[in-house]
PDB file of C-alpha atoms in Angstrom:
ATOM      1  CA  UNK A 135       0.000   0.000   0.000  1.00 76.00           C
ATOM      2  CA  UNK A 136       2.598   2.342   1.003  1.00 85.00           C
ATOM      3  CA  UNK A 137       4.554   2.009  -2.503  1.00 86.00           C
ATOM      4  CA  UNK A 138       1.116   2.488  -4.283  1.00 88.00           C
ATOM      5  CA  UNK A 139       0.277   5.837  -2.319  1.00 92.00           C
ATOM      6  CA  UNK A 140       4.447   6.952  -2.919  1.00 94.00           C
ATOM      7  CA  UNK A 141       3.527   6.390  -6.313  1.00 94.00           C
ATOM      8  CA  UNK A 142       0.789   8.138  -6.655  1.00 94.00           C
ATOM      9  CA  UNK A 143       1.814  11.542  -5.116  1.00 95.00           C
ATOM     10  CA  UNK A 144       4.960  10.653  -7.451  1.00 96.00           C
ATOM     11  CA  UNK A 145       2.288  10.436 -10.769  1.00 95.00           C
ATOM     12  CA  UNK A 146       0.384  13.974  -9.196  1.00 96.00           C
ATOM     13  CA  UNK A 147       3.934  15.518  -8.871  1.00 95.00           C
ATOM     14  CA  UNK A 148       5.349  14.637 -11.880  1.00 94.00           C
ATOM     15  CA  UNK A 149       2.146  16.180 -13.993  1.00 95.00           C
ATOM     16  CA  UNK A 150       1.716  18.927 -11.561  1.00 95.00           C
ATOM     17  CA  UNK A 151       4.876  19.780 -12.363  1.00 92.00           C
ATOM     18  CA  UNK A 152       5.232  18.869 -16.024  1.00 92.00           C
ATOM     19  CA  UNK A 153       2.397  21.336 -16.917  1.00 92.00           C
ATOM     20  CA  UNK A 154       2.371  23.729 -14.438  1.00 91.00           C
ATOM     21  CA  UNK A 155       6.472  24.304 -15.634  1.00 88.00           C
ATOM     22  CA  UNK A 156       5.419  24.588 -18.593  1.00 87.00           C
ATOM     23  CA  UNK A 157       2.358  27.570 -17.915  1.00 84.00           C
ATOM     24  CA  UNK A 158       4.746  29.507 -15.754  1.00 83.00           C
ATOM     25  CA  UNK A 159       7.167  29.543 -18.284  1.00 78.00           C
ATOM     26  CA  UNK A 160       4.622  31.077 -20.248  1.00 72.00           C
ATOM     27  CA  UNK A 161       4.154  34.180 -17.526  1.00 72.00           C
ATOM     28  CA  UNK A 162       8.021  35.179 -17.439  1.00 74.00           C
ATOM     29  CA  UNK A 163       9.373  38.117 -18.468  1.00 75.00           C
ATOM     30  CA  UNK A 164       9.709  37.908 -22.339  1.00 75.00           C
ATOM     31  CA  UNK A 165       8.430  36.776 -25.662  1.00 80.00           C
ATOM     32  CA  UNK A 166       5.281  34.542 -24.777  1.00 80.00           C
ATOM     33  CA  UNK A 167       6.106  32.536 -27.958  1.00 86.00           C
ATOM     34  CA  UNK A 168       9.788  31.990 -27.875  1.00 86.00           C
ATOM     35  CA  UNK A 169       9.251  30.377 -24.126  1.00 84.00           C
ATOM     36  CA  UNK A 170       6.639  28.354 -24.635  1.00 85.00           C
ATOM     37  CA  UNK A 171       9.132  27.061 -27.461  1.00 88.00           C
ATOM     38  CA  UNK A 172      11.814  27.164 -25.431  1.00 89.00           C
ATOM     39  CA  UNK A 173      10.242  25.211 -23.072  1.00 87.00           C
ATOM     40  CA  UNK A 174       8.896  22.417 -25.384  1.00 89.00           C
ATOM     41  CA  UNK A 175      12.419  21.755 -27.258  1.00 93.00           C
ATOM     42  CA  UNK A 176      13.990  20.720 -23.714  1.00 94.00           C
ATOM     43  CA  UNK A 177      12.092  17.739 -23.499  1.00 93.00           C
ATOM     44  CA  UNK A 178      13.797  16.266 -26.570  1.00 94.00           C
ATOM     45  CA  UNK A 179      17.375  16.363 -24.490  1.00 94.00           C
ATOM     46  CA  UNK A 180      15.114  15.273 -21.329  1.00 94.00           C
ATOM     47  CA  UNK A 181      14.033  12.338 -23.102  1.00 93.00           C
ATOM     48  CA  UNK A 182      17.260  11.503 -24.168  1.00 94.00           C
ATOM     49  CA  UNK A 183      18.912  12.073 -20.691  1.00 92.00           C
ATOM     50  CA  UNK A 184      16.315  10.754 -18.920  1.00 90.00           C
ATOM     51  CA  UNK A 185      17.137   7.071 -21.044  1.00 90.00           C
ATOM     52  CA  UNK A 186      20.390   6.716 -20.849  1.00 92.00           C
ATOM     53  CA  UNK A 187      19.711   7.855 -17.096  1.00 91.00           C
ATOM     54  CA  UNK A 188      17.658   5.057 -15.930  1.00 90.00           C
ATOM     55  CA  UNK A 189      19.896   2.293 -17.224  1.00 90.00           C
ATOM     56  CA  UNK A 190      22.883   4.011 -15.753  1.00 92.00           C
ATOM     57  CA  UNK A 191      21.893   5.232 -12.511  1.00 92.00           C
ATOM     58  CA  UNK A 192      18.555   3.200 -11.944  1.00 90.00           C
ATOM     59  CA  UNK A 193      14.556   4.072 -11.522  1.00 90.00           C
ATOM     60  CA  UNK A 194      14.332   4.937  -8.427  1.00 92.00           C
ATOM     61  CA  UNK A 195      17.315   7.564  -8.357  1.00 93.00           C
ATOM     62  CA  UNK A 196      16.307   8.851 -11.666  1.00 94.00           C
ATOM     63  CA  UNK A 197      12.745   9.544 -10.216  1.00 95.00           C
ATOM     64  CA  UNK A 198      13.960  11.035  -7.349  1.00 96.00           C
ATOM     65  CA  UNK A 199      16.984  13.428  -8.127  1.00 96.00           C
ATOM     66  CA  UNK A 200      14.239  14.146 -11.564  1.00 96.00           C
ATOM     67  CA  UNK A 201      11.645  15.726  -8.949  1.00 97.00           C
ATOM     68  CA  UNK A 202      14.179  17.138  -6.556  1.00 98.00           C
ATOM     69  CA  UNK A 203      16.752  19.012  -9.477  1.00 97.00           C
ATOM     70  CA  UNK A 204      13.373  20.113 -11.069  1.00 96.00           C
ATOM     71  CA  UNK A 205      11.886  21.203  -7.440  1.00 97.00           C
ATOM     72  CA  UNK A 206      15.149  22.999  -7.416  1.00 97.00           C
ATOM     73  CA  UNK A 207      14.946  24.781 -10.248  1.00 96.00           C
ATOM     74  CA  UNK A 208      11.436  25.915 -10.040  1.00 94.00           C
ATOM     75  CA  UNK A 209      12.816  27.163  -6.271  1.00 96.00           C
ATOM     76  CA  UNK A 210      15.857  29.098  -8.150  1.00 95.00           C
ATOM     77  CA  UNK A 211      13.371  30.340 -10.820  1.00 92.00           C
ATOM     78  CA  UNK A 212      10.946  31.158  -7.900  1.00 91.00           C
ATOM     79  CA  UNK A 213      13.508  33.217  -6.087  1.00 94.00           C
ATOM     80  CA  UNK A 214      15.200  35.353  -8.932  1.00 92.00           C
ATOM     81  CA  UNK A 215      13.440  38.557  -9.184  1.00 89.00           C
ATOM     82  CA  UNK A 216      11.812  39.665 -12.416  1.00 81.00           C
ATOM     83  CA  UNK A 217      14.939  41.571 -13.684  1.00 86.00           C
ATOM     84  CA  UNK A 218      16.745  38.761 -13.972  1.00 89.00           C
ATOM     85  CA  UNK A 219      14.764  37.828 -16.699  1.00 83.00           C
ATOM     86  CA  UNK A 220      17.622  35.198 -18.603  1.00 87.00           C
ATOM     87  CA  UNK A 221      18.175  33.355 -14.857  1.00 91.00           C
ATOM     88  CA  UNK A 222      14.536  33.176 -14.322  1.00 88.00           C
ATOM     89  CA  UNK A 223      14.212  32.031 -17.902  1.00 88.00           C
ATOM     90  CA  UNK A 224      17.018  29.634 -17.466  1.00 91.00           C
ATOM     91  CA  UNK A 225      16.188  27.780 -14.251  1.00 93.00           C
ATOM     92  CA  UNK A 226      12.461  27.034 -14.876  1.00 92.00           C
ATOM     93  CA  UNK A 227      13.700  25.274 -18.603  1.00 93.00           C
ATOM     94  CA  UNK A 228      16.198  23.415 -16.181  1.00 95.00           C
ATOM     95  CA  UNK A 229      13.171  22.514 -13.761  1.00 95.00           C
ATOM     96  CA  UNK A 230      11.018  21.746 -17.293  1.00 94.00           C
ATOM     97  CA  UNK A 231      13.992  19.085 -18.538  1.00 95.00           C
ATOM     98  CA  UNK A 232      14.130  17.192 -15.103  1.00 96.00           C
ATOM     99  CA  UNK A 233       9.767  17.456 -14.945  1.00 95.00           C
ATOM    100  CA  UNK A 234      10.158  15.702 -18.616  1.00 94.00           C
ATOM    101  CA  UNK A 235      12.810  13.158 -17.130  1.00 94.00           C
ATOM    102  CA  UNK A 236      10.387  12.372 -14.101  1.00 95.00           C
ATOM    103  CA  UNK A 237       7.255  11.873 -16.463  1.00 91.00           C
ATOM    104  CA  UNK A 238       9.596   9.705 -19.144  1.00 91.00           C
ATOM    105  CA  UNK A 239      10.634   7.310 -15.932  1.00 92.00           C
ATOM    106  CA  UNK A 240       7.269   6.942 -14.441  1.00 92.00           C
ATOM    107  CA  UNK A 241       5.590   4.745 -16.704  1.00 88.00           C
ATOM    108  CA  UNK A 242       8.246   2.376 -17.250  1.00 88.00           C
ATOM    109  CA  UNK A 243       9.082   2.649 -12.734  1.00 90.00           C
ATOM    110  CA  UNK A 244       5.457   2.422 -12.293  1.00 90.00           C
ATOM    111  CA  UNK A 245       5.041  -1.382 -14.751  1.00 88.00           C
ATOM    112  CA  UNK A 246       7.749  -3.088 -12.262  1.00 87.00           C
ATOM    113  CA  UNK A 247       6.832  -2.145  -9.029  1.00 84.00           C
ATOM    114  CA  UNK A 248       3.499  -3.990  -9.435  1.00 84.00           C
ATOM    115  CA  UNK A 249       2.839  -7.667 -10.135  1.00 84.00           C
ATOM    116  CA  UNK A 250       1.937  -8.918 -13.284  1.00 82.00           C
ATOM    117  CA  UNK A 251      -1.873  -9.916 -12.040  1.00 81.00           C
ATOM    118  CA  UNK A 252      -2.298  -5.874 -11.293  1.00 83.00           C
ATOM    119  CA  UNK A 253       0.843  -4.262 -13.798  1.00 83.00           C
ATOM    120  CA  UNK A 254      -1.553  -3.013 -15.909  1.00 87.00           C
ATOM    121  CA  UNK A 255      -4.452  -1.854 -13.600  1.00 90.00           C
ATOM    122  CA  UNK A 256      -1.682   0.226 -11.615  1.00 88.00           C
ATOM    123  CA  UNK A 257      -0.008   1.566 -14.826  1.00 90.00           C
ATOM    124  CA  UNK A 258      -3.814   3.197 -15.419  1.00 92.00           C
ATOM    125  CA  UNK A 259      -4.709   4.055 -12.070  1.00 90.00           C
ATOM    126  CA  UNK A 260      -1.478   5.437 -11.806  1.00 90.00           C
ATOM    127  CA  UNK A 261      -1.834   7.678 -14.706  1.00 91.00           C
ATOM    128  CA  UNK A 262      -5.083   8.803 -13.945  1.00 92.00           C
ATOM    129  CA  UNK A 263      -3.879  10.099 -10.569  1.00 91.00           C
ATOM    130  CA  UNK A 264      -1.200  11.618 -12.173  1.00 92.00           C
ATOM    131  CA  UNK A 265      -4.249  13.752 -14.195  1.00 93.00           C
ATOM    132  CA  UNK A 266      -5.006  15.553 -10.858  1.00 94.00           C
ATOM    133  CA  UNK A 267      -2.115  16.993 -11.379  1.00 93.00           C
ATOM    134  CA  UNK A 268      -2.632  18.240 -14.673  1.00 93.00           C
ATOM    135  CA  UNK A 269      -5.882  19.609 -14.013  1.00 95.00           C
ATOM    136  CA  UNK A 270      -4.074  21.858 -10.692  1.00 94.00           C
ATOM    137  CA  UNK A 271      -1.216  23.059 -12.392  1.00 93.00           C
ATOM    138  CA  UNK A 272      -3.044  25.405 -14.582  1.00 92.00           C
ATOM    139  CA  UNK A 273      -5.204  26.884 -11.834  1.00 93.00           C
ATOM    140  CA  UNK A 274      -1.969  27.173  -9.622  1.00 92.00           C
ATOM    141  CA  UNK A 275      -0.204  28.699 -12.523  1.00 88.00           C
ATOM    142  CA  UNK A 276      -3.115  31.683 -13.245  1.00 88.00           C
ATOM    143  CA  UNK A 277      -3.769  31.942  -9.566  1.00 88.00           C
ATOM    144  CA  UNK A 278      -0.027  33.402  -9.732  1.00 81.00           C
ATOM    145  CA  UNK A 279      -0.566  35.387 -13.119  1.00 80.00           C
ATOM    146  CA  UNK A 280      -3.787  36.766 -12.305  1.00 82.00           C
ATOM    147  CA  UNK A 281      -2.884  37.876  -8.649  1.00 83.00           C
ATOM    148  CA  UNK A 282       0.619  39.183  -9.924  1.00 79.00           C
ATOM    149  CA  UNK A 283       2.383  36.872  -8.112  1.00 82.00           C
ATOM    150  CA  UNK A 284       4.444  34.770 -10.754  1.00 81.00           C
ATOM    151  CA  UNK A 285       6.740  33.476  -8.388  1.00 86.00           C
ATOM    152  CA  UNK A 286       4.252  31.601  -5.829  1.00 91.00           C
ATOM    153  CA  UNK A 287       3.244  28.673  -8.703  1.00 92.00           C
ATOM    154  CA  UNK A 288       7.373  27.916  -8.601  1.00 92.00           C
ATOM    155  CA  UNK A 289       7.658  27.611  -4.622  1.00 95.00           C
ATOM    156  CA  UNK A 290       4.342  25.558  -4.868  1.00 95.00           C
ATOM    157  CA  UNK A 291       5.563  23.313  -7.340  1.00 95.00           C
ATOM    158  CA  UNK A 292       9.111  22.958  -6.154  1.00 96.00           C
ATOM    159  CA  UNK A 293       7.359  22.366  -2.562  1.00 96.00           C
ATOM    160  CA  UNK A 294       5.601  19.026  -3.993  1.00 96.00           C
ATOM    161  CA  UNK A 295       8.133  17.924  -5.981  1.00 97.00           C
ATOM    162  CA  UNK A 296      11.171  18.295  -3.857  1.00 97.00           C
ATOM    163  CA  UNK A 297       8.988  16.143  -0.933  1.00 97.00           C
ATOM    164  CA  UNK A 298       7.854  13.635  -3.248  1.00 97.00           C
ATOM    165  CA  UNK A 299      11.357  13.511  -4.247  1.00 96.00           C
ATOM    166  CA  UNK A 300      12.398  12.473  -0.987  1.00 97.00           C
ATOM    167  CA  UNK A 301       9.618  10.102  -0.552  1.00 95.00           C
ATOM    168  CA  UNK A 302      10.407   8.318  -3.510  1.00 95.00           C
ATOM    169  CA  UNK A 303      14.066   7.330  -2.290  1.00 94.00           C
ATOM    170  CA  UNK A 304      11.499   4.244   0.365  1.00 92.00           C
ATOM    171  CA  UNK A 305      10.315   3.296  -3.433  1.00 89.00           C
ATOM    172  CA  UNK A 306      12.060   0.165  -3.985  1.00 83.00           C
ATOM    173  CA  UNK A 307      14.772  -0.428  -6.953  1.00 82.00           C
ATOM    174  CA  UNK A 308      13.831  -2.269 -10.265  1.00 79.00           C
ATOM    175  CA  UNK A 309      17.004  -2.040 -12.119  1.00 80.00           C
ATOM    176  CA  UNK A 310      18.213  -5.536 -13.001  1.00 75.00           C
ATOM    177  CA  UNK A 311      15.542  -7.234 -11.012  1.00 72.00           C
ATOM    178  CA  UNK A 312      12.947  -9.802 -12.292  1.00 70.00           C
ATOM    179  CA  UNK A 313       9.851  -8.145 -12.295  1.00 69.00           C
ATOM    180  CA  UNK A 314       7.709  -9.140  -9.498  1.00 67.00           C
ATOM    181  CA  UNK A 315       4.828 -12.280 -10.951  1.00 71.00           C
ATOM    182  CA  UNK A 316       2.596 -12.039  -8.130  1.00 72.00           C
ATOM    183  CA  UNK A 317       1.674  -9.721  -4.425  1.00 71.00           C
ATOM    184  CA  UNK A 318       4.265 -11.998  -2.501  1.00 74.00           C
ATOM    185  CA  UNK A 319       7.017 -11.338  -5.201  1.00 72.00           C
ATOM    186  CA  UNK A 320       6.211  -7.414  -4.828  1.00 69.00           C
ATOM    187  CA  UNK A 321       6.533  -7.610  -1.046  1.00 70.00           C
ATOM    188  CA  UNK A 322       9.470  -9.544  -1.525  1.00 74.00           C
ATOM    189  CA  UNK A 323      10.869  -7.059  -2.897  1.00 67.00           C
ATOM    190  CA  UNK A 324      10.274  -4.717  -0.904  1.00 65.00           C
ATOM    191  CA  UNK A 325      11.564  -6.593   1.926  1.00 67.00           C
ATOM    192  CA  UNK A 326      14.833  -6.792   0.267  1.00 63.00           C
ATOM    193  CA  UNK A 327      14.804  -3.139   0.262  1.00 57.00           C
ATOM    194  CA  UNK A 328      14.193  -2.290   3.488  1.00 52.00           C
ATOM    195  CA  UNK A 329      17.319  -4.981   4.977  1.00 53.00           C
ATOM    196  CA  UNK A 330      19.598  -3.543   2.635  1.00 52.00           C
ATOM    197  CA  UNK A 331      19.393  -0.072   4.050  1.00 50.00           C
TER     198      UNK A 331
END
């Protein structure tokens, strides 16, 4: 139970802060268009990153440091004042590529933490959580815009993520492990996580 609830606040964060990125970056100082592009074309490095990433380093790191670098950098683009436009600019597109990173590793973390009876329910369930994020960020982001606070959606978004982050590191590791067949295997698993640490 506990890895299903970690994963869902890790689904909710991940959106949350996928989108809502991705609408403040939209509210900075600057050409609406050219950050909004900007803030699409680092997902094609973030993708590539986030790969090679979770073969090298693991799941479960990858998911973690993913929401924690991006909770930093909506922090740092939270903190920056508004004449700092390029720094501002700069870390919320370096919070967008780890947000990208985080959603990338999710669906493939989320398939081997559950057994194969329930892989597939949890993959949707999972997902669907993850849409109550998506339908928050936008409201958090023009809550910020409209009240002429751009700043606040950043500290609320690098608030979830960063503690998420942390929460993921009790998820258990999947890299070069069978996947789990049935409920016994999963706790199994878990298990082997908990005496290792």
């Amino acid at each position: 139970m506990k890895r299903l609830i970690i994963i869902f606040m890790a689904w909710i964060a991940g959106v949350m802060g996928y989108y809502g990125i991705t609408y403040s970056t939209t509210n900075l100082v600057g050409n609406f268009y050219i950050n909004y592009e900007l803030s699409m074309l680092v997902e094609i490095p973030a993708y590539i990153i986030g790969m090679f990433a979770v073969e090298k380093i693991g799941r479960r790191p990858m998911l973690s440091s993913g929401l924690l670098l991006s909770g930093i950098g909506c922090l740092t683009a939270g903190i920056v004042p508004p004449d700092m436009a390029c720094i501002k600019t700069v870390s919320s597109l370096i919070a967008k590529l780890f947000a990208a990173c985080v959603t990338a590793t999710l669906f493939s973390y989320t398939s081997e933490l559950f057994p194969t009876s329930s892989r597939s329910a949890m993959v949707g369930l999972c997902s669907t959580s993850g849409r109550i994020g998506g339908i928050i960020a936008p409201i958090i982001s023009d809550w910020g815009k409209n009240n002429g606070q751009d700043s606040i959606p950043f500290f609320i978004f690098a608030t979830i993520n960063i503690l998420v982050g942390l929460l993921c590191l009790l998820l258990p590791e999947t890299k070069d492990t069978a996947f789990p067949a049935t409920i016994n295997e999963a706790i199994a698993m878990e298990k082997s996580l908990t005496s290792s640490t």
